[in-house]
Tab-separated table of C-alpha atoms in Angstrom:
chain	number	residue	atom	x	y	z
R	1	MET	CA	-13.467	-11.438	-22.394
R	2	THR	CA	-11.345	-9.170	-24.588
R	3	LYS	CA	-7.893	-8.624	-23.172
R	4	ILE	CA	-7.185	-5.043	-22.117
R	5	HIS	CA	-3.807	-3.586	-23.121
R	6	LEU	CA	-1.856	-0.579	-21.849
R	7	SER	CA	-2.229	1.031	-25.282
R	8	ASP	CA	-6.060	0.926	-25.257
R	9	HIS	CA	-8.452	3.836	-24.882
R	10	PHE	CA	-10.302	3.622	-21.548
R	11	SER	CA	-13.961	4.133	-20.738
R	12	PHE	CA	-15.226	3.952	-17.133
R	13	GLY	CA	-15.975	0.271	-17.583
R	14	ARG	CA	-12.571	-0.608	-19.023
R	15	LEU	CA	-10.780	1.320	-16.279
R	16	ILE	CA	-12.669	-0.641	-13.635
R	17	LEU	CA	-12.054	-3.966	-15.390
R	18	PHE	CA	-8.355	-3.170	-15.834
R	19	ALA	CA	-7.910	-2.206	-12.177
R	20	LEU	CA	-10.181	-4.880	-10.678
R	21	PRO	CA	-7.618	-7.735	-10.461
R	22	ASN	CA	-5.169	-5.502	-8.633
R	23	ILE	CA	-7.877	-4.126	-6.338
R	24	ILE	CA	-8.893	-7.680	-5.411
R	25	THR	CA	-5.217	-8.574	-4.952
R	26	MET	CA	-4.661	-5.678	-2.560
R	27	VAL	CA	-7.842	-6.424	-0.604
R	28	ILE	CA	-6.899	-10.091	-0.229
R	29	SER	CA	-3.324	-9.192	0.752
R	30	ASN	CA	-4.563	-6.884	3.463
R	31	THR	CA	-7.247	-9.331	4.563
R	32	TYR	CA	-4.719	-11.978	5.527
R	33	SER	CA	-2.968	-9.363	7.658
R	34	ILE	CA	-6.281	-8.886	9.426
R	35	VAL	CA	-6.527	-12.631	9.999
R	36	ASP	CA	-3.256	-12.359	11.920
R	37	GLY	CA	-4.761	-9.637	14.066
R	38	TYR	CA	-7.899	-11.659	14.724
R	39	PHE	CA	-6.045	-14.761	15.890
R	40	ILE	CA	-3.470	-12.828	17.907
R	41	SER	CA	-6.077	-10.694	19.683
R	42	ASN	CA	-8.575	-13.470	20.388
R	43	TYR	CA	-6.197	-16.340	21.169
R	44	SER	CA	-3.028	-14.642	22.481
R	45	GLY	CA	-4.617	-11.673	24.257
R	46	LYS	CA	-4.622	-7.906	24.327
R	47	SER	CA	-0.945	-7.593	25.312
R	48	ALA	CA	0.269	-9.715	22.388
R	49	PHE	CA	-2.017	-7.736	20.048
R	50	SER	CA	-0.593	-4.442	21.339
R	51	SER	CA	2.968	-5.774	20.965
R	52	VAL	CA	2.426	-6.533	17.279
R	53	ASN	CA	0.911	-3.094	16.721
R	54	ILE	CA	3.975	-1.458	18.307
R	55	ILE	CA	6.618	-3.309	16.256
R	56	MET	CA	4.671	-3.503	12.972
R	57	PRO	CA	5.350	0.121	11.879
R	58	PHE	CA	9.102	-0.626	11.951
R	59	LEU	CA	8.613	-3.729	9.806
R	60	MET	CA	6.383	-1.903	7.334
R	61	ALA	CA	8.907	0.929	7.071
R	62	ILE	CA	11.448	-1.578	5.747
R	63	ALA	CA	8.861	-3.167	3.439
R	64	SER	CA	8.151	0.271	1.910
R	65	PHE	CA	11.293	-0.034	-0.228
R	66	GLY	CA	9.366	-2.586	-2.267
R	67	TYR	CA	6.639	-0.088	-3.088
R	68	MET	CA	9.250	2.494	-4.090
R	69	PHE	CA	10.974	0.167	-6.556
R	70	GLY	CA	7.662	-1.182	-7.835
R	71	ALA	CA	5.915	2.135	-8.479
R	72	GLY	CA	9.022	4.026	-9.580
R	73	GLY	CA	10.271	1.162	-11.697
R	74	SER	CA	6.865	0.643	-13.319
R	75	ALA	CA	6.653	4.300	-14.338
R	76	LEU	CA	10.098	4.059	-15.949
R	77	ILE	CA	9.519	0.646	-17.547
R	78	SER	CA	6.059	1.492	-18.939
R	79	SER	CA	7.475	4.698	-20.418
R	80	LEU	CA	10.165	2.634	-22.177
R	81	LEU	CA	7.484	0.241	-23.465
R	82	GLY	CA	5.520	3.239	-24.758
R	83	LYS	CA	8.643	4.303	-26.646
R	84	LYS	CA	8.971	0.728	-28.056
R	85	GLU	CA	12.281	0.115	-26.224
R	86	LYS	CA	11.442	-3.466	-25.167
R	87	GLU	CA	14.977	-4.759	-24.558
R	88	LYS	CA	15.859	-1.781	-22.374
R	89	ALA	CA	12.612	-2.234	-20.435
R	90	ASP	CA	13.515	-5.884	-19.715
R	91	GLN	CA	17.003	-4.936	-18.554
R	92	VAL	CA	15.723	-2.235	-16.202
R	93	PHE	CA	13.051	-4.612	-14.897
R	94	THR	CA	15.603	-7.341	-14.150
R	95	PHE	CA	18.133	-5.030	-12.544
R	96	LEU	CA	15.624	-3.340	-10.239
R	97	VAL	CA	14.067	-6.608	-9.013
R	98	PHE	CA	17.373	-8.238	-8.096
R	99	PHE	CA	18.873	-5.070	-6.661
R	100	LEU	CA	15.804	-4.836	-4.413
R	101	LEU	CA	16.240	-8.461	-3.324
R	102	GLY	CA	19.863	-7.815	-2.343
R	103	LEU	CA	18.922	-4.633	-0.514
R	104	GLY	CA	16.237	-6.533	1.383
R	105	ILE	CA	18.738	-9.111	2.612
R	106	VAL	CA	21.073	-6.412	3.957
R	107	LEU	CA	18.245	-4.507	5.671
R	108	SER	CA	16.757	-7.648	7.206
R	109	ILE	CA	20.036	-8.805	8.751
R	110	THR	CA	20.558	-5.351	10.237
R	111	ALA	CA	16.994	-5.136	11.560
R	112	TYR	CA	17.196	-8.582	13.181
R	113	PHE	CA	19.963	-7.488	15.539
R	114	LEU	CA	18.369	-4.086	16.204
R	115	MET	CA	14.896	-5.423	17.030
R	116	SER	CA	15.147	-5.128	20.826
R	117	PRO	CA	16.474	-1.531	21.009
R	118	VAL	CA	14.039	-0.481	18.273
R	119	ALA	CA	11.098	-1.954	20.213
R	120	LYS	CA	12.155	-0.020	23.302
R	121	MET	CA	12.526	3.150	21.247
R	122	LEU	CA	8.991	2.653	19.899
R	123	GLY	CA	7.602	2.648	23.415
R	124	ALA	CA	7.338	-1.045	24.270
R	125	THR	CA	6.982	-1.475	28.026
R	126	ASP	CA	8.605	-4.287	30.023
R	127	SER	CA	5.436	-6.346	29.654
R	128	LEU	CA	5.414	-5.950	25.847
R	129	ILE	CA	9.099	-5.979	24.842
R	130	ASP	CA	9.570	-9.766	24.686
R	131	ASN	CA	6.591	-10.265	22.390
R	132	CYS	CA	7.704	-7.368	20.177
R	133	VAL	CA	11.133	-8.948	19.687
R	134	LEU	CA	9.731	-12.458	19.246
R	135	TYR	CA	7.352	-11.421	16.491
R	136	GLY	CA	9.747	-8.974	14.830
R	137	GLN	CA	12.775	-11.268	14.676
R	138	THR	CA	10.682	-14.114	13.263
R	139	VAL	CA	8.929	-12.265	10.446
R	140	ILE	CA	11.995	-10.230	9.449
R	141	LEU	CA	13.434	-13.448	8.011
R	142	ALA	CA	10.971	-13.193	5.117
R	143	MET	CA	11.330	-9.443	4.601
R	144	PRO	CA	13.495	-9.598	1.408
R	145	LEU	CA	10.837	-11.670	-0.339
R	146	LEU	CA	8.030	-9.431	0.954
R	147	MET	CA	9.823	-6.413	-0.517
R	148	VAL	CA	10.004	-8.180	-3.889
R	149	GLY	CA	6.346	-9.178	-3.588
R	150	ASN	CA	5.349	-5.579	-2.817
R	151	SER	CA	7.216	-4.320	-5.879
R	152	PHE	CA	5.304	-6.727	-8.109
R	153	GLN	CA	1.949	-5.326	-7.054
R	154	THR	CA	2.664	-2.700	-9.719
R	155	LEU	CA	5.044	-4.672	-11.940
R	156	TYR	CA	2.414	-7.354	-12.575
R	157	VAL	CA	0.175	-4.665	-14.087
R	158	THR	CA	3.003	-3.193	-16.157
R	159	SER	CA	3.679	-6.615	-17.680
R	160	GLU	CA	-0.072	-7.110	-18.328
R	161	LYS	CA	-0.186	-10.019	-15.894
R	162	ALA	CA	-2.385	-8.638	-13.122
R	163	HIS	CA	-4.088	-12.042	-12.820
R	164	ILE	CA	-0.770	-13.555	-11.699
R	165	GLY	CA	-0.804	-11.026	-8.870
R	166	LEU	CA	-4.289	-12.194	-7.954
R	167	ILE	CA	-3.167	-15.843	-7.934
R	168	SER	CA	-0.148	-14.883	-5.815
R	169	SER	CA	-2.324	-12.987	-3.357
R	170	LEU	CA	-4.783	-15.886	-3.031
R	171	THR	CA	-1.902	-18.298	-2.435
R	172	CYS	CA	-0.350	-16.070	0.219
R	173	GLY	CA	-3.703	-15.571	1.875
R	174	LEU	CA	-4.281	-19.316	1.983
R	175	PHE	CA	-0.873	-19.878	3.582
R	176	ASN	CA	-1.554	-17.226	6.197
R	177	VAL	CA	-5.091	-18.244	7.099
R	178	LEU	CA	-4.320	-21.959	7.305
R	179	GLY	CA	-1.080	-21.227	9.135
R	180	ASP	CA	-2.850	-19.082	11.730
R	181	PHE	CA	-5.599	-21.650	12.208
R	182	LEU	CA	-3.212	-24.586	12.621
R	183	LEU	CA	-0.374	-22.934	14.526
R	184	VAL	CA	-2.336	-20.546	16.743
R	185	TYR	CA	-5.728	-22.213	17.208
R	186	VAL	CA	-4.944	-25.936	16.870
R	187	PHE	CA	-1.360	-26.260	18.130
R	188	LYS	CA	-1.583	-23.316	20.571
R	189	LEU	CA	1.755	-21.757	19.524
R	190	GLY	CA	0.399	-18.258	20.167
R	191	LEU	CA	2.300	-15.273	18.838
R	192	LYS	CA	5.158	-17.448	17.556
R	193	GLY	CA	2.690	-19.438	15.467
R	194	ALA	CA	1.170	-16.292	13.974
R	195	ALA	CA	4.654	-15.041	13.088
R	196	ILE	CA	5.538	-18.321	11.329
R	197	ALA	CA	2.292	-18.154	9.333
R	198	THR	CA	3.214	-14.620	8.253
R	199	VAL	CA	6.699	-15.773	7.190
R	200	CYS	CA	5.125	-18.412	4.936
R	201	ALA	CA	2.791	-15.874	3.327
R	202	TRP	CA	5.467	-13.210	2.847
R	203	SER	CA	7.884	-15.740	1.350
R	204	ALA	CA	5.297	-16.931	-1.180
R	205	SER	CA	4.581	-13.334	-2.272
R	206	GLY	CA	8.187	-12.940	-3.467
R	207	LEU	CA	8.941	-16.476	-4.676
R	208	ILE	CA	5.960	-16.677	-7.064
R	209	PRO	CA	7.018	-13.747	-9.325
R	210	LEU	CA	10.702	-14.684	-9.145
R	211	ILE	CA	9.881	-18.169	-10.402
R	212	TYR	CA	7.313	-17.078	-13.008
R	213	TYR	CA	9.444	-14.404	-14.657
R	214	SER	CA	12.460	-16.717	-14.709
R	215	PHE	CA	10.743	-18.858	-17.361
R	216	ARG	CA	11.778	-17.589	-20.795
R	217	ASN	CA	8.512	-18.728	-22.394
R	218	ASN	CA	6.212	-16.711	-20.091
R	219	THR	CA	3.755	-14.585	-22.071
R	220	SER	CA	4.145	-11.308	-20.163
R	221	LEU	CA	5.432	-8.048	-21.593
R	222	LEU	CA	8.525	-8.303	-19.375
R	223	HIS	CA	11.209	-10.964	-18.953
R	224	PHE	CA	14.321	-11.436	-16.854
R	225	ARG	CA	17.424	-11.082	-18.973
R	226	LYS	CA	21.115	-10.353	-18.567
R	227	CYS	CA	21.545	-6.722	-17.577
R	228	PRO	CA	24.278	-4.242	-16.628
R	229	PHE	CA	24.450	-2.376	-13.321
R	230	ASP	CA	22.357	0.663	-14.197
R	231	PHE	CA	22.907	3.575	-11.779
R	232	LYS	CA	20.885	5.957	-13.956
R	233	SER	CA	17.768	3.783	-14.008
R	234	LEU	CA	18.182	3.043	-10.302
R	235	GLY	CA	18.194	6.758	-9.526
R	236	LYS	CA	15.165	7.418	-11.747
R	237	ALA	CA	13.166	4.554	-10.254
R	238	MET	CA	13.963	5.612	-6.699
R	239	GLY	CA	13.107	9.218	-7.528
R	240	ASN	CA	9.850	8.293	-9.264
R	241	GLY	CA	8.823	5.934	-6.492
R	242	SER	CA	9.966	8.071	-3.597
R	243	SER	CA	6.417	9.259	-2.987
R	244	GLU	CA	5.131	5.695	-2.577
R	245	MET	CA	7.950	4.936	-0.172
R	246	LEU	CA	7.401	8.207	1.662
R	247	SER	CA	3.708	7.432	1.928
R	248	ASN	CA	4.338	4.004	3.462
R	249	LEU	CA	7.267	5.208	5.558
R	250	SER	CA	5.243	8.157	6.786
R	251	THR	CA	2.408	5.811	7.723
R	252	SER	CA	4.856	3.888	9.894
R	253	ILE	CA	6.188	7.055	11.526
R	254	VAL	CA	2.661	8.335	12.141
R	255	SER	CA	1.664	4.960	13.638
R	256	ILE	CA	4.593	5.183	16.031
R	257	CYS	CA	3.609	8.700	17.100
R	258	PHE	CA	-0.066	7.743	17.238
R	259	ASN	CA	0.719	4.824	19.540
R	260	SER	CA	2.840	7.073	21.748
R	261	GLN	CA	0.032	9.613	22.090
R	262	LEU	CA	-2.560	6.916	22.696
R	263	MET	CA	-0.481	5.370	25.491
R	264	LYS	CA	-0.611	8.763	27.208
R	265	LEU	CA	-4.294	9.412	26.529
R	266	TYR	CA	-5.859	5.946	26.798
R	267	GLY	CA	-3.143	3.495	27.833
R	268	GLU	CA	-2.878	0.002	26.335
R	269	ASP	CA	-6.560	0.100	25.294
R	270	GLY	CA	-5.867	3.049	23.001
R	271	VAL	CA	-3.102	1.156	21.196
R	272	ALA	CA	-5.344	-1.887	20.816
R	273	ALA	CA	-8.231	0.253	19.468
R	274	TYR	CA	-5.904	1.913	16.978
R	275	GLY	CA	-4.708	-1.533	15.906
R	276	VAL	CA	-8.283	-2.519	15.050
R	277	ILE	CA	-8.796	0.719	13.109
R	278	MET	CA	-5.618	0.097	11.132
R	279	TYR	CA	-6.697	-3.422	10.222
R	280	VAL	CA	-10.090	-2.166	9.058
R	281	SER	CA	-8.604	0.751	7.128
R	282	TYR	CA	-6.237	-1.682	5.371
R	283	ILE	CA	-9.276	-3.134	3.604
R	284	TYR	CA	-10.806	0.192	2.645
R	285	LEU	CA	-7.570	1.835	1.549
R	286	ALA	CA	-6.633	-1.314	-0.385
R	287	VAL	CA	-9.350	-0.425	-2.907
R	288	PHE	CA	-7.844	3.025	-3.504
R	289	LEU	CA	-4.281	1.697	-3.554
R	290	GLY	CA	-5.147	-1.170	-5.887
R	291	TYR	CA	-6.777	1.224	-8.340
R	292	SER	CA	-3.922	3.728	-8.210
R	293	ILE	CA	-1.256	1.042	-8.645
R	294	SER	CA	-3.092	-0.205	-11.734
R	295	ILE	CA	-3.436	3.235	-13.295
R	296	ASN	CA	0.238	4.173	-12.777
R	297	PRO	CA	1.494	2.109	-15.771
R	298	LEU	CA	-1.352	3.406	-17.966
R	299	ILE	CA	-0.318	6.996	-17.322
R	300	GLY	CA	3.354	6.140	-17.901
R	301	TYR	CA	2.614	4.326	-21.166
R	302	HIS	CA	0.381	7.003	-22.702
R	303	TYR	CA	2.594	9.849	-21.543
R	304	GLY	CA	5.632	8.017	-22.942
R	305	SER	CA	3.849	7.629	-26.299
R	306	ASN	CA	2.823	11.328	-26.185
R	307	ASN	CA	-0.901	10.494	-26.084
R	308	LYS	CA	-1.890	13.400	-23.845
R	309	GLU	CA	-5.564	13.074	-24.751
R	310	GLU	CA	-5.676	9.647	-23.122
R	311	VAL	CA	-3.758	10.901	-20.084
R	312	ARG	CA	-6.430	13.551	-19.614
R	313	ASN	CA	-9.211	11.014	-20.165
R	314	ILE	CA	-7.831	8.637	-17.522
R	315	LEU	CA	-7.277	11.479	-15.042
R	316	HIS	CA	-10.812	12.841	-15.260
R	317	LYS	CA	-12.527	9.455	-15.107
R	318	SER	CA	-10.313	8.342	-12.218
R	319	LEU	CA	-11.134	11.402	-10.131
R	320	ILE	CA	-14.862	10.750	-10.575
R	321	LEU	CA	-14.483	7.064	-9.672
R	322	ASN	CA	-12.489	7.876	-6.535
R	323	ILE	CA	-15.010	10.471	-5.341
R	324	ILE	CA	-17.918	8.031	-5.664
R	325	THR	CA	-15.969	5.182	-4.070
R	326	GLY	CA	-14.889	7.384	-1.164
R	327	LEU	CA	-18.461	8.257	-0.273
R	328	VAL	CA	-19.509	4.607	-0.391
R	329	MET	CA	-16.539	3.604	1.781
R	330	MET	CA	-17.419	6.135	4.448
R	331	VAL	CA	-21.033	4.951	4.670
R	332	LEU	CA	-19.958	1.296	4.920
R	333	ALA	CA	-17.389	2.057	7.623
R	334	GLU	CA	-19.920	4.000	9.688
R	335	ALA	CA	-22.500	1.224	9.414
R	336	GLY	CA	-20.040	-1.561	10.191
R	337	ALA	CA	-18.056	0.041	13.039
R	338	LYS	CA	-19.646	-1.992	15.831
R	339	GLY	CA	-19.306	-5.235	13.926
R	340	PHE	CA	-15.625	-4.635	13.143
R	341	ALA	CA	-14.897	-3.897	16.790
R	342	ASN	CA	-16.649	-7.088	17.892
R	343	ILE	CA	-14.525	-9.214	15.553
R	344	PHE	CA	-11.321	-8.215	17.313
R	345	VAL	CA	-12.094	-7.153	20.877
R	346	SER	CA	-15.523	-8.497	21.837
R	347	TYR	CA	-13.925	-10.019	24.955
R	348	ASP	CA	-13.492	-6.526	26.491
R	349	GLU	CA	-16.662	-4.380	26.547
R	350	ASP	CA	-14.944	-1.082	27.375
R	351	LEU	CA	-12.314	-1.606	24.669
R	352	CYS	CA	-15.021	-2.594	22.193
R	353	ASN	CA	-16.983	0.613	22.876
R	354	LEU	CA	-13.846	2.753	22.568
R	355	THR	CA	-12.944	1.075	19.270
R	356	THR	CA	-16.448	1.557	17.846
R	357	LYS	CA	-16.530	5.264	18.689
R	358	ALA	CA	-12.998	5.810	17.372
R	359	LEU	CA	-13.698	4.009	14.091
R	360	ARG	CA	-16.836	6.064	13.454
R	361	LEU	CA	-14.863	9.282	13.851
R	362	TYR	CA	-11.926	7.981	11.813
R	363	SER	CA	-14.030	6.745	8.864
R	364	PHE	CA	-14.862	10.229	7.511
R	365	CYS	CA	-11.326	10.368	6.087
R	366	PHE	CA	-12.243	7.793	3.427
R	367	ILE	CA	-14.220	10.466	1.531
R	368	PHE	CA	-10.984	12.198	0.552
R	369	SER	CA	-8.350	9.429	0.738
R	370	GLY	CA	-8.913	8.023	-2.747
R	371	ILE	CA	-8.398	11.343	-4.531
R	372	ASN	CA	-5.144	12.078	-2.729
R	373	ILE	CA	-3.760	8.559	-3.168
R	374	PHE	CA	-4.644	8.472	-6.862
R	375	THR	CA	-3.206	11.906	-7.639
R	376	SER	CA	0.109	11.023	-6.019
R	377	SER	CA	0.256	7.877	-8.173
R	378	PHE	CA	-0.788	9.914	-11.235
R	379	PHE	CA	2.270	12.148	-10.914
R	380	THR	CA	4.457	9.080	-10.387
R	381	GLY	CA	3.135	7.724	-13.694
R	382	LEU	CA	4.210	10.989	-15.325
R	383	ASN	CA	7.717	10.346	-13.927
R	384	ASP	CA	7.242	13.398	-11.705
R	385	GLY	CA	8.524	12.028	-8.422
R	386	LEU	CA	8.767	15.458	-6.806
R	387	ASP	CA	5.100	16.452	-7.058
R	388	SER	CA	4.044	12.935	-6.114
R	389	ALA	CA	6.310	13.087	-3.071
R	390	ILE	CA	4.939	16.505	-2.064
R	391	ILE	CA	1.416	15.057	-1.904
R	392	SER	CA	2.479	11.906	-0.081
R	393	PHE	CA	4.806	13.646	2.346
R	394	SER	CA	2.326	16.357	3.308
R	395	ARG	CA	-0.614	13.942	3.509
R	396	ALA	CA	0.941	11.019	5.315
R	397	LEU	CA	3.411	12.807	7.570
R	398	VAL	CA	3.361	16.592	7.960
R	399	PHE	CA	-0.382	17.243	8.240
R	400	GLU	CA	-1.192	14.125	10.226
R	401	LEU	CA	1.602	14.592	12.754
R	402	LEU	CA	0.471	18.179	13.202
R	403	ALA	CA	-3.099	16.986	13.784
R	404	ILE	CA	-2.099	14.189	16.198
R	405	TYR	CA	-0.373	16.582	18.562
R	406	THR	CA	-2.606	19.668	18.229
R	407	LEU	CA	-6.200	18.380	17.964
R	408	PRO	CA	-6.295	16.765	21.440
R	409	LEU	CA	-4.913	19.968	22.977
R	410	ILE	CA	-7.532	22.154	21.309
R	411	PHE	CA	-10.642	19.933	21.158
R	412	GLY	CA	-10.007	17.217	23.745
R	413	THR	CA	-8.888	13.590	23.821
R	414	GLU	CA	-11.390	12.157	21.310
R	415	ALA	CA	-10.246	14.612	18.624
R	416	ILE	CA	-7.147	12.466	18.025
R	417	TRP	CA	-9.341	10.102	16.002
R	418	LEU	CA	-10.031	12.969	13.551
R	419	SER	CA	-6.354	13.491	12.774
R	420	LEU	CA	-6.386	11.594	9.467
R	421	LEU	CA	-9.550	13.395	8.327
R	422	THR	CA	-7.838	16.721	9.012
R	423	SER	CA	-4.751	15.556	7.125
R	424	GLU	CA	-6.781	14.401	4.110
R	425	ILE	CA	-8.668	17.717	3.843
R	426	LEU	CA	-5.456	19.754	3.982
R	427	SER	CA	-3.821	17.378	1.491
R	428	LEU	CA	-6.737	17.813	-0.897
R	429	ILE	CA	-5.876	21.504	-1.117
R	430	VAL	CA	-2.289	20.596	-2.050
R	431	THR	CA	-3.513	17.988	-4.541
R	432	ALA	CA	-5.925	20.361	-6.291
R	433	THR	CA	-3.285	23.083	-6.464
R	434	LEU	CA	-0.696	20.806	-8.086
R	435	LEU	CA	-3.201	19.443	-10.605
R	436	LEU	CA	-4.079	22.974	-11.688
R	437	VAL	CA	-0.502	24.244	-11.775
R	438	ARG	CA	0.894	21.260	-13.742
R	439	LYS	CA	-1.891	20.828	-16.323
R	440	LYS	CA	-0.128	22.985	-18.914
R	441	LYS	CA	3.231	21.283	-18.390
R	442	TYR	CA	1.819	17.780	-18.933
R	443	GLY	CA	-0.937	18.714	-21.374
R	444	TYR	CA	-3.866	17.073	-19.570
R	445	GLY	CA	-5.760	20.334	-19.131
R	446	LYS	CA	-6.530	20.996	-22.781
R	447	GLN	CA	-9.974	19.881	-23.950
R	448	THR	CA	-9.610	17.637	-26.973
R	449	LYS	CA	-11.987	15.199	-28.583
R	450	ILE	CA	-11.347	11.591	-27.646
R	451	ILE	CA	-12.764	8.864	-29.856
R	452	GLU	CA	-14.662	6.367	-27.755
R	453	LYS	CA	-13.298	3.099	-29.136
R	454	HIS	CA	-14.646	1.050	-26.268
R	455	ALA	CA	-17.771	2.717	-24.979
């Protein structure tokens, strides 16, 4: 198979092939999170499952720094590569990775000692608080390496080593699945065992790239090298990647508010049902996220080399691909709702029925999710952190929070499951508006002939 480079021209087929390793990586990464949920729910019980779902948004909020440095750094680094500034790209790459590792250590130590009050703040009841703290304080030990691993989901693509990301994801998944099976099912360690399995997987996700890129003879586009403390690049990367962080951070905030509302409307069953929906949506959204993460460096490279024709080509083809994929995702989610519910909560018929109904309502959002996620990443690739952040912030926080608190008041309890659909539709209006307004500024709106080198 011919190797695909950032500098290539992209047909539909080459876009799919280029993004496929990262899509598979994201799906596998999210699948081993689901394995945790399966073992916890079926072998530790509904209370333990609810406890994890309450504390997890806090943990993922910290992990979101990795996505910020990865996406923002990749946009900056790929732009430098497009300008043929290889040494500078290596220095920025090295500085951002190790700054992120240090930041992760500081945040993890702080979070460890705050776990109990945070769990209470998130709504953990007396029956759930101990499990929240147990799980949170165990997995937080691996958080610095998870943050590094998250950043490399984009950095692997930028260095043209997406297959290393796939190998890393498979390794982490193997650690997590085997760990859950042995520690939870065989040795009956319950929630503690699931947490230890997660620590092993998270640690591997960060150690693999740190080791690989430390070898001077690796064949990637990027290498670790001696670098100065670069405040300017740090600011640019954080600005560029702020939308990705906001998106993940907003998801955590929304999950917290969602859980709070569900405790009022449905009790512990509502939180458990939402947990199942989140695990299922991780798989579906992983396809959109994996594609968008892959395309980010392409946009950065071609925009950096002033190839606006290719930027326009990638944009138009990507929008078409995301529309088709979204429709397929919705149909699959509708058809598989009952089966997904049975995997996690078949031991409780009422909870299983609630989860099935909720998932069928929730799944309509997938029609629009891909377009909004991709467009936010597209602006990040253009080093336009502001417009990217506007899409992410409105989609993942403002509109969804508004829907969570207003829809049940207007249309009844079940309408809460339509909150993300409402958010995605409103976000699509913002997305379309920004694409139209910015097309002259970035030059992707002008029709120009593109030579099909790889039809």
